Amino acid sequence: MNSMAIEMLVPRYGIAWYPWAVQYFFLIALSYATLWLAVPGLIFGKKAWMPTARIAMLACVTTTLVGPVALLADLHQPLRFWHFYGYPTPRSWMSLGSFILPLYLGSVVVLAWMSWRPALKECSQASDGWFSKVAGWLSWGNWKIPRPLMVLVGLAALALSIGIMLYTGAEVAIVRARPLWHTYWLPFAFVATGFIGACGLVMLLNRISQARNAIINRQMFSVMIGACIAMGFIALTWFLDGVNAVDGSVAIALDSIKDSTQWRNTALWGSVAGIALFVIAIILRLRERLWGWGWLVGLLALHVAWMFRWVVLMNVQTVARNSAGYHNYDMAFGSYGLMGILGTFGLWIAAILLIDLLIPWRGHEARAITDKSSSSSDISTGAPSHG
Amino acid sequence: MDPIRRSLLGQLAKLTAGAALVPLSSVASAGINDQPPRRGGNPEKRYGMLIDLRRCIGCQACTVSCHIENAAPLGNFRTVVSQFEVEHEETGELATFMLPRLCNHCENPPCVPVCPVQATFQREDGIVVVDSDRCVGCAYCVNACPYDARFINPRTQTADKCTFCAHRLEANLLPACVESCVGGARIIGDMRDPESEISQLIEQHRNELMVLKPEKNTLPQVFYLGMDERFTTRPDGIKPAIWDVANQNGKEIGYEFDGH
């Protein structure tokens, strides 16, 4: 262009998807990833994975319950949610998702109930006031759940979780109007970062629930290292696709942000955090005496998983499509912004506490935790105690 | 029974009856993200617009009249004229470039198939509309439109966009933006009628017409005459203007629309 141009007049375009969307994508990714961490122990009978499965199931149920609340809040007309079922539209990924999501939620809740039921029944037989009474109601009868039925529900949940992975990824990736979204790699990146965050969450819950099981952290470090390698591969391939113009959309996407210092900083931050997480996870995996710090790595992992979604869903919306530069986005304080984010997390913590209060989700390990005799796998030394 | 509950039950009945009647083959053959069949409107017409940029003076009369006609909330626009100050790098000569924007009523509108409740649809005459009674406000269409032609109307909390003033066309009136254009730059008409002004202009300037973002494969039906190709896509190397006008205390002015 042998001329310079200044845009004189242009309206300000606001963002259309609010931080609620980030919360939903974050929670639902944690949900399906923790489900996958729970199934080796719970469904495929791997004894060594049973402690991980218990914590992962708690994480899975709470994120599955709270995630859809955030999704509903992102609708501008939340009371019209029934229109999804009144006017089914199989050609729209969002509509497909609206059918997969309740089925998935149902299967996860039933699976969790099945896995908690033996402990609930035991609790109902103890004389613990109304806790026993609630446990009696929740365990619902004296019959025994056949193992094949539980495996069947677990497999159904697993299959539906693939549907969730597919629809959440595809829903965003098909949007040609936003080149930064329009790539085959996006769904894979959501899943990989979902697993990174889920491993972190399990390690964090391992610490704060006082389970402090060393085996859990070892397993989570291994899965997290795998997920980090996958994410590194995805990010690198996406970038090379763009640089070498293999994928036109990626090239346009890189072009749209190449001059922005903010985006450069974001990319740098993401890469540094991701690589740091990868290196720390390897170091900790190799040194058993450091396993107690898993919860700290867990926090970093959750940060990476959440920030990835924030950048993808929020920051991308600020890249102007028809005008020059970037649109301003100042996060509102109210329910469309900060309060929405805090509220979702508050609801999530409340769900965890409520389940922790009413349901003996720890199963047979509960006694081990309360009498503190599980010294062989206790990793509480070396790390600060949070009660 | 109160009307809301009655309509809810009615919808549920439709849902269950519909589920029983939908043949599985039709679900299987309807590819994800394919265009649904068009509905409503006059099947004998195909509306389109031609904007003669040589006649646009950037007065924003279209912006204002559209705003009034369609009661768009302040700060949101169904149509607007982008203005650029262009400086020749060698001679330093200055020129102003005007670019009216509105919904392109694409032949392949990316906003339609994404709608999860079929609230946004294309009529048989090509006009893309939103049923605001059905819209759930998920804003998927707002993100799917490459032209920023859609927005969530904060008053109705549903998707809002240019309709070519379909309500006026039905009453044999011109859309507000066309009616108010002082230079006569905007020409709307039925492109299926070879005698219409737009058909003749398209025929006459076939090789000069341009559309916005042709690479998105949306097949826009708003054609620009006298367009500079460099402005058909997101302008490269263009400096954004000052969006936020702050007062002496650093507080933003100019976007204070709350309470209007």
XYZ file of C-alpha atoms in Angstrom:
647
model
C 0.000 0.000 0.000
C 1.624 3.230 -1.035
C -0.739 5.143 1.133
C -1.388 5.421 4.840
C -4.868 5.217 6.212
C -6.378 6.188 9.497
C -9.744 4.886 10.502
C -11.751 7.916 11.497
C -15.120 6.586 12.403
C -16.102 3.140 13.502
C -18.563 1.865 16.070
C -17.334 -0.018 19.055
C -18.250 -3.684 18.877
C -18.697 -5.301 22.264
C -17.991 -8.922 22.998
C -20.844 -11.367 22.512
C -19.751 -14.231 24.734
C -19.102 -13.237 28.309
C -16.728 -14.706 30.918
C -19.521 -17.171 31.691
C -18.442 -18.993 28.551
C -14.899 -19.271 29.887
C -16.264 -20.715 33.121
C -18.365 -23.259 31.269
C -15.567 -24.351 28.955
C -13.207 -24.568 31.941
C -15.538 -26.575 34.160
C -16.791 -28.919 31.474
C -13.218 -29.667 30.367
C -12.285 -30.460 33.967
C -15.408 -32.592 34.082
C -14.671 -34.832 31.112
C -10.961 -35.055 31.901
C -11.548 -36.027 35.541
C -14.048 -38.627 34.349
C -11.304 -40.180 32.249
C -9.003 -40.103 35.283
C -11.676 -41.876 37.330
C -12.553 -44.702 34.945
C -9.350 -46.789 35.177
C -10.044 -47.403 38.864
C -13.808 -47.222 38.836
C -14.766 -49.066 35.676
C -11.731 -51.014 34.495
C -10.946 -52.281 37.997
C -7.363 -51.038 38.248
C -6.822 -51.143 42.016
C -3.843 -48.772 41.926
C -6.046 -46.075 40.384
C -8.825 -46.373 42.946
C -7.648 -43.511 45.233
C -7.302 -41.252 42.175
C -10.720 -42.369 40.992
C -12.404 -41.279 44.234
C -10.973 -37.776 44.114
C -11.481 -37.509 40.366
C -15.134 -38.527 40.762
C -15.700 -35.764 43.322
C -14.113 -33.275 40.930
C -16.096 -34.661 38.020
C -19.502 -34.499 39.696
C -19.053 -30.971 41.021
C -17.754 -29.541 37.736
C -20.473 -31.341 35.788
C -23.162 -29.854 38.019
C -21.831 -26.291 38.063
C -20.648 -26.035 34.443
C -24.128 -25.982 32.882
C -25.178 -23.214 35.297
C -22.469 -20.994 33.818
C -23.554 -21.994 30.329
C -27.141 -21.072 31.067
C -26.017 -17.715 32.439
C -24.213 -16.945 29.185
C -27.537 -16.951 27.348
C -29.042 -13.495 27.223
C -32.438 -15.131 27.638
C -31.728 -17.962 30.080
C -35.411 -18.704 30.725
C -35.789 -19.581 27.070
C -33.373 -22.507 27.431
C -36.267 -24.856 26.694
C -36.277 -23.524 23.126
C -33.243 -25.777 22.613
C -35.552 -28.749 23.133
C -38.627 -27.187 21.544
C -36.785 -26.510 18.278
C -34.091 -29.173 17.910
C -31.605 -28.225 15.185
C -29.225 -31.067 14.397
C -27.213 -28.928 12.009
C -26.021 -26.622 14.790
C -23.209 -27.827 17.039
C -24.651 -25.824 19.902
C -28.001 -27.567 19.532
C -26.315 -30.974 19.381
C -24.463 -30.030 22.538
C -27.699 -29.111 24.278
C -28.805 -32.706 23.810
C -25.498 -34.316 24.723
C -24.974 -32.229 27.862
C -27.988 -33.358 29.960
C -27.381 -36.990 29.004
C -23.759 -36.624 30.024
C -24.719 -34.909 33.262
C -27.198 -37.654 34.052
C -24.730 -40.435 33.354
C -22.051 -38.810 35.517
C -24.435 -38.300 38.431
C -25.699 -41.891 38.200
C -22.135 -43.221 37.965
C -21.072 -41.191 40.996
C -24.110 -42.345 42.934
C -23.317 -45.950 42.086
C -19.728 -45.543 43.202
C -20.725 -43.807 46.433
C -23.606 -46.091 47.278
C -21.733 -48.799 49.265
C -20.235 -46.123 51.516
C -23.607 -44.384 51.790
C -25.224 -47.623 52.902
C -22.526 -48.192 55.461
C -22.991 -44.675 56.737
C -26.753 -45.138 56.990
C -26.233 -48.120 59.254
C -24.013 -46.146 61.621
C -25.821 -44.029 64.176
C -24.694 -40.591 63.176
C -27.891 -38.615 63.641
C -29.379 -37.125 60.559
C -26.218 -37.713 58.494
C -27.118 -41.390 58.618
C -30.680 -40.541 57.737
C -29.603 -38.555 54.653
C -27.204 -41.327 53.685
C -30.102 -43.779 53.996
C -32.272 -41.708 51.670
C -29.473 -41.227 49.174
C -28.517 -44.900 49.064
C -32.143 -45.657 48.119
C -33.035 -49.162 49.151
C -31.164 -52.220 50.182
C -30.572 -53.834 46.846
C -27.162 -54.367 45.316
C -26.070 -52.717 42.106
C -24.742 -55.358 39.730
C -21.203 -54.594 38.649
C -21.952 -54.908 34.892
C -24.609 -52.191 35.247
C -22.079 -49.819 36.750
C -19.588 -50.628 34.002
C -22.310 -49.952 31.444
C -23.162 -46.557 32.940
C -19.443 -45.753 33.129
C -18.942 -46.608 29.482
C -22.002 -44.564 28.537
C -20.606 -41.576 30.448
C -17.279 -42.087 28.721
C -18.913 -42.172 25.294
C -20.954 -39.058 26.072
C -17.838 -37.296 27.345
C -16.329 -37.779 23.883
C -19.453 -36.076 22.559
C -18.816 -33.166 24.924
C -15.169 -32.901 23.839
C -16.229 -32.960 20.214
C -19.061 -30.455 20.438
C -17.343 -27.898 22.674
C -14.348 -27.930 20.349
C -16.203 -28.006 17.057
C -18.694 -25.332 18.119
C -15.884 -22.803 18.361
C -13.602 -24.175 15.659
C -16.193 -23.923 12.866
C -16.498 -20.149 13.262
C -14.757 -19.062 10.093
C -15.378 -15.423 10.968
C -12.724 -15.624 13.677
C -9.524 -17.001 12.138
C -7.970 -17.573 15.558
C -10.741 -20.068 16.300
C -11.084 -21.601 12.877
C -8.585 -24.441 13.112
C -8.771 -28.203 13.453
C -6.300 -27.974 16.330
C -8.593 -26.064 18.668
C -10.714 -29.027 19.865
C -7.527 -31.000 20.576
C -6.044 -28.051 22.435
C -9.179 -27.802 24.604
C -8.899 -31.484 25.500
C -5.139 -31.384 26.198
C -5.376 -28.317 28.449
C -8.461 -29.881 30.044
C -6.373 -32.864 31.102
C -3.597 -30.589 32.364
C -6.112 -28.742 34.534
C -7.832 -31.939 35.682
C -4.544 -33.459 36.890
C -3.862 -30.236 38.748
C -7.307 -30.254 40.307
C -6.964 -33.847 41.502
C -3.600 -33.029 43.094
C -5.072 -29.959 44.753
C -8.044 -31.909 46.111
C -5.648 -34.655 47.187
C -3.983 -32.067 49.405
C -6.933 -30.134 50.773
C -9.092 -33.197 51.382
C -6.203 -34.453 53.497
C -5.994 -37.650 51.533
C -2.370 -36.728 50.775
C -1.873 -39.867 48.814
C 1.539 -40.052 47.156
C 0.418 -42.548 44.526
C -2.213 -40.086 43.294
C 0.372 -37.378 42.733
C 2.693 -39.786 40.949
C -0.085 -40.842 38.598
C -1.172 -37.249 38.011
C 2.362 -36.102 37.239
C 2.605 -38.830 34.608
C -0.695 -37.932 32.941
C 0.098 -34.223 33.125
C 3.477 -34.717 31.443
C 1.706 -36.585 28.653
C -0.905 -33.843 28.285
C 1.808 -31.162 28.244
C 3.649 -32.988 25.454
C 0.388 -33.269 23.506
C -0.373 -29.574 24.003
C 3.161 -28.585 22.998
C 2.804 -30.614 19.832
C -0.598 -29.051 19.080
C 0.603 -25.494 19.666
C 3.741 -25.992 17.609
C 1.900 -27.628 14.712
C -0.719 -24.865 14.711
C 1.992 -22.235 14.637
C 3.956 -23.965 11.877
C 0.743 -24.417 9.864
C 0.339 -20.660 9.975
C 3.959 -19.701 9.366
C 4.239 -22.040 6.403
C 0.771 -21.009 5.213
C -0.395 -24.633 5.180
C -3.635 -23.455 6.688
C -4.826 -20.116 5.358
C -6.975 -19.410 8.379
C -4.068 -19.868 10.787
C -1.912 -17.616 8.663
C -4.599 -14.914 8.777
C -4.958 -15.529 12.497
C -1.254 -15.006 13.145
C -1.311 -12.012 10.869
C -4.169 -10.429 12.792
C -2.205 -10.322 16.029
C 1.407 -10.092 14.941
C 1.739 -6.387 15.669
C 0.130 -6.441 19.075
C 2.374 -6.266 22.121
C -0.476 -7.485 24.266
C -0.842 -10.637 22.187
C 2.900 -11.164 22.084
C 2.994 -10.954 25.872
C 0.076 -13.352 26.126
C 1.784 -15.847 23.828
C 5.004 -15.511 25.800
C 3.217 -15.950 29.102
C 1.343 -19.000 27.871
C 4.494 -20.605 26.511
C 6.520 -19.877 29.651
C 3.764 -21.141 31.961
C 3.257 -24.263 29.858
C 6.947 -25.082 29.575
C 7.510 -24.329 33.273
C 4.653 -26.642 34.163
C 6.098 -29.374 31.961
C 9.610 -29.067 33.432
C 8.398 -28.860 37.035
C 6.115 -31.859 36.524
C 9.051 -33.916 35.197
C 11.341 -32.855 38.045
C 8.729 -33.598 40.678
C 7.782 -36.882 39.063
C 11.395 -38.018 39.361
C 11.935 -36.886 42.964
C 9.657 -38.676 45.331
C 10.382 -36.458 48.309
C 8.988 -33.469 46.410
C 5.639 -35.113 45.661
C 4.102 -33.198 48.529
C 4.318 -30.054 46.424
C 1.945 -31.514 43.877
C -0.856 -29.186 44.977
C 1.246 -26.158 44.049
C 1.862 -27.607 40.592
C -1.877 -28.276 40.553
C -2.619 -24.590 41.019
C -0.287 -23.697 38.147
C -1.966 -26.347 35.974
C -5.418 -24.960 36.743
C -4.119 -21.501 35.893
C -2.837 -22.714 32.521
C -6.115 -24.471 31.714
C -8.221 -21.465 32.695
C -6.016 -18.861 31.012
C -6.003 -20.839 27.784
C -9.787 -20.588 27.706
C -9.751 -16.938 28.674
C -7.371 -16.079 25.830
C -9.226 -18.215 23.298
C -12.740 -17.107 24.176
C -12.337 -13.557 25.498
C -9.175 -12.098 23.988
C -9.961 -13.421 20.522
C -13.275 -11.599 20.601
C -11.423 -8.310 20.970
C -9.568 -8.731 17.671
C -11.405 -6.419 15.288
C -12.776 -8.209 12.246
C -13.602 -5.318 9.978
C -11.715 -2.414 11.388
C -8.180 -1.801 12.435
C -6.712 -2.731 15.778
C -8.443 -4.268 18.741
C -11.632 -3.530 20.581
C -11.464 -2.538 24.172
C -12.762 -5.000 26.679
C -13.041 -3.903 30.252
C -14.378 -6.650 32.429
C -17.547 -5.517 34.116
C -17.779 -5.849 37.873
C -21.285 -7.306 37.871
C -22.681 -10.636 36.814
C -21.449 -10.223 33.216
C -17.894 -10.028 34.496
C -16.073 -10.432 37.754
C -19.056 -11.422 39.892
C -19.970 -14.037 37.316
C -16.512 -15.567 37.530
C -16.382 -15.449 41.325
C -19.972 -16.649 41.602
C -19.286 -19.718 39.471
C -16.247 -20.606 41.524
C -18.217 -19.978 44.731
C -20.973 -22.285 43.569
C -18.399 -24.899 42.680
C -16.744 -24.726 46.105
C -20.191 -24.915 47.700
C -20.951 -28.038 45.675
C -17.681 -29.649 46.785
C -18.341 -28.770 50.440
C -21.909 -30.008 50.301
C -20.871 -33.347 48.861
C -18.016 -33.553 51.339
C -20.469 -32.901 54.163
C -23.216 -35.302 53.194
C -21.575 -38.029 51.191
C -18.754 -40.317 52.351
C -17.078 -39.994 48.938
C -13.698 -41.088 50.290
C -15.058 -44.612 50.707
C -12.861 -46.980 52.636
C -10.016 -44.524 52.712
C -11.972 -42.309 55.063
C -10.859 -44.292 58.045
C -7.280 -44.237 56.903
C -7.450 -40.468 56.731
C -9.106 -39.973 60.082
C -6.873 -42.299 62.062
C -3.755 -41.043 60.252
C -2.244 -44.485 60.045
C -1.600 -44.437 56.331
C 2.020 -43.456 56.828
C 3.244 -45.413 53.838
C 1.521 -43.156 51.379
C 1.330 -40.000 53.455
C 3.031 -37.094 51.785
C 2.153 -34.426 54.296
C 5.748 -33.933 55.387
C 7.657 -31.242 53.609
C 4.637 -29.268 52.613
C 2.800 -26.681 54.670
C -0.309 -27.893 56.398
C -3.631 -26.340 55.635
C -5.574 -28.253 58.235
C -54.362 -22.379 32.377
C -52.102 -19.368 32.017
C -50.871 -18.635 28.510
C -47.188 -19.264 29.276
C -47.847 -22.702 30.631
C -50.191 -23.466 27.771
C -47.571 -22.457 25.215
C -44.933 -24.469 27.064
C -47.134 -27.564 26.965
C -47.894 -26.878 23.342
C -44.199 -26.731 22.561
C -43.537 -29.910 24.485
C -46.272 -31.623 22.535
C -44.716 -30.375 19.316
C -41.361 -31.659 20.494
C -42.569 -35.149 21.226
C -44.711 -35.320 18.112
C -41.826 -33.928 16.096
C -39.399 -36.433 17.523
C -41.685 -39.255 16.458
C -42.126 -37.886 12.962
C -38.604 -36.823 12.040
C -37.346 -39.590 9.790
C -33.855 -40.603 10.781
C -32.661 -40.348 7.212
C -33.369 -36.625 7.079
C -31.297 -36.115 10.227
C -28.461 -38.136 8.761
C -28.504 -36.303 5.446
C -28.641 -32.838 7.030
C -24.926 -32.239 7.430
C -23.765 -30.266 10.417
C -23.474 -26.572 9.603
C -25.313 -26.920 6.291
C -27.729 -24.217 5.215
C -31.320 -25.045 6.204
C -34.150 -24.580 3.708
C -35.318 -20.979 3.384
C -38.754 -20.084 4.647
C -41.178 -17.177 4.402
C -40.817 -14.176 2.136
C -41.574 -13.940 -1.557
C -39.990 -16.872 -3.441
C -40.151 -14.943 -6.707
C -37.776 -12.252 -5.511
C -34.159 -12.017 -4.411
C -33.351 -8.747 -2.754
C -29.884 -7.296 -2.976
C -28.224 -3.926 -2.583
C -25.720 -2.053 -4.654
C -23.767 0.754 -3.025
C -22.233 3.266 -5.377
C -19.317 4.514 -3.303
C -18.673 7.316 -5.775
C -21.885 8.892 -4.570
C -21.401 8.408 -0.823
C -20.378 11.557 1.010
C -20.249 9.967 4.453
C -23.043 12.092 5.901
C -24.340 9.216 8.063
C -27.954 10.031 7.159
C -28.441 6.288 6.601
C -27.003 5.518 10.019
C -29.343 7.963 11.722
C -32.490 7.109 9.772
C -31.927 3.379 10.303
C -31.425 4.022 13.967
C -34.711 5.850 14.220
C -36.678 3.521 11.956
C -35.561 0.362 13.722
C -35.212 1.764 17.236
C -31.735 0.342 17.718
C -30.312 1.117 21.140
C -27.690 3.840 21.252
C -24.236 2.502 20.571
C -25.492 -0.377 18.385
C -25.900 0.012 14.650
C -27.614 -2.003 11.961
C -25.820 0.102 9.398
C -22.961 2.539 9.688
C -20.535 4.300 7.376
C -16.892 3.596 8.214
C -14.663 6.492 7.308
C -10.959 6.394 6.589
C -8.481 9.170 6.079
C -6.081 8.023 3.405
C -2.742 9.722 2.900
C -0.576 9.146 -0.133
C 2.840 8.176 1.205
C 4.838 10.101 -1.393
C 2.745 13.113 -2.225
C 1.118 13.510 1.188
C -2.192 14.064 -0.537
C -5.194 13.397 1.662
C -8.442 11.721 0.727
C -11.401 10.338 2.621
C -12.755 6.897 1.913
C -16.295 6.013 2.898
C -17.512 2.475 3.419
C -21.173 1.929 4.315
C -21.634 -1.354 6.133
C -24.748 -3.390 6.764
C -25.849 -7.011 6.724
C -24.797 -8.551 3.405
C -27.786 -10.926 3.321
C -25.317 -13.501 2.039
C -26.271 -16.318 -0.271
C -24.379 -18.574 2.148
C -24.987 -16.839 5.484
C -22.732 -18.317 8.198
C -24.995 -16.922 10.929
C -27.982 -19.106 9.976
C -26.853 -22.734 10.376
C -25.178 -22.076 13.723
C -28.413 -20.893 15.374
C -29.335 -23.656 17.832
C -33.080 -22.884 17.832
C -33.651 -21.807 14.200
C -34.508 -18.321 15.388
C -32.429 -16.760 12.658
C -33.321 -17.847 9.156
C -33.175 -16.779 5.558
C -36.364 -15.949 3.764
C -36.958 -17.146 0.241
C -36.317 -13.606 -0.983
C -32.829 -13.806 0.535
C -33.408 -11.554 3.522
C -31.841 -12.889 6.718
C -34.056 -12.221 9.726
C -34.246 -13.057 13.424
C -37.362 -14.275 15.211
C -36.828 -12.390 18.447
C -39.539 -14.387 20.206
C -37.570 -17.536 19.671
C -34.003 -16.242 19.993
C -32.321 -17.424 23.205
C -29.587 -14.788 22.999
C -26.704 -17.252 22.814
C -24.856 -14.806 20.527
C -23.448 -17.633 18.425
C -24.618 -15.814 15.283
C -22.960 -12.586 16.438
C -19.634 -14.402 16.557
C -20.293 -16.284 13.331
C -20.891 -13.160 11.219
C -17.605 -12.022 9.649
C -19.011 -8.544 9.007
C -19.935 -7.511 12.563
C -23.431 -6.984 11.211
C -25.114 -8.480 14.257
C -25.282 -7.476 17.873
C -27.173 -8.415 20.982
C -29.819 -5.776 21.527
C -29.510 -4.882 25.207
C -33.194 -3.977 25.340
C -34.617 -7.221 23.942
C -31.608 -9.376 24.941
C -31.835 -11.061 21.560
C -29.837 -10.933 18.339
C -30.504 -7.864 16.206
C -29.516 -7.028 12.645
C -30.403 -5.260 9.418
C -33.489 -6.720 7.728
C -33.309 -4.583 4.563
C -36.270 -2.947 6.349
C -38.414 -5.931 5.323
C -41.429 -4.308 6.986
C -41.061 -1.306 4.693
C -40.408 -3.379 1.562
C -43.655 -5.230 2.235
C -45.462 -1.886 2.293
C -43.799 -0.916 -0.997
C -41.494 1.534 0.733
C -37.738 1.772 0.428
C -35.558 0.865 3.397
C -34.835 3.829 5.658
C -31.159 3.981 4.656
C -32.006 4.018 0.953
C -34.774 6.551 1.389
C -32.561 8.968 3.300
C -29.392 8.669 1.232
C -28.726 12.162 -0.100
C -26.427 11.023 -2.894
C -28.605 8.135 -3.994
C -25.685 5.810 -3.328
C -27.745 2.908 -2.072
C -29.843 1.003 -4.573
C -32.021 -1.880 -3.430
C -34.136 -4.116 -5.590
C -35.150 -7.515 -6.835
C -32.229 -9.125 -8.600
C -34.489 -11.749 -10.186
C -36.276 -9.008 -12.136
C -34.051 -8.152 -15.129
C -35.832 -4.810 -15.491
C -35.056 -3.604 -11.959
C -32.529 -0.818 -11.501
C -30.229 -3.040 -9.456
C -30.245 -5.802 -12.087
C -29.365 -3.322 -14.794
C -26.606 -1.730 -12.737
C -25.158 -5.153 -11.917
C -25.258 -6.040 -15.603
C -23.643 -2.748 -16.548
C -20.816 -2.852 -13.942
C -20.394 -6.615 -13.630
C -16.584 -6.483 -13.691
C -16.191 -3.553 -11.308
C -18.397 -4.740 -8.481
C -16.802 -5.985 -5.298
C -18.071 -7.587 -2.136
C -16.615 -7.605 1.361
C -14.414 -10.505 2.464
C -15.021 -12.715 -0.575
C -12.558 -15.257 0.850
C -15.033 -16.183 3.587
C -17.179 -17.858 0.934
C -20.329 -16.184 2.247
C -21.374 -14.828 -1.188
C -22.520 -11.394 0.018
C -25.429 -9.784 -1.806
C -24.429 -6.202 -1.064
C -22.257 -5.075 -3.962
C -19.912 -2.110 -3.939
C -19.237 0.025 -6.970
C -16.145 2.220 -6.966
C -14.529 0.072 -4.269
C -10.822 -0.090 -3.551
C -9.887 -3.751 -3.225
C -7.652 -3.036 -0.244
C -10.710 -2.221 1.808
C -12.625 -5.414 1.065
C -10.833 -7.306 3.819
C -9.720 -6.269 7.265
C -7.597 -3.258 6.436
C -3.922 -3.993 6.729
C -1.623 -1.395 8.191
C -4.427 0.958 9.089
C -4.241 2.860 12.304
C -7.302 2.731 14.474
C -8.854 6.040 15.342
C -9.383 7.224 18.869
C -12.373 5.328 20.158
C -12.437 6.550 23.673
C -12.763 10.233 24.221
C -11.790 11.021 27.772
C -12.508 14.188 29.697
C -9.941 16.039 31.785
C -10.353 13.601 34.644
C -9.600 10.670 32.375
C -13.219 9.568 32.483
C -14.544 8.295 29.221
C -17.114 10.421 27.478
C -18.947 9.710 24.295
C -20.114 6.231 25.222
C -22.295 7.158 28.118
C -25.483 5.533 26.986
C -26.648 4.030 30.232
C -30.223 4.822 31.044
C -31.235 5.826 27.537
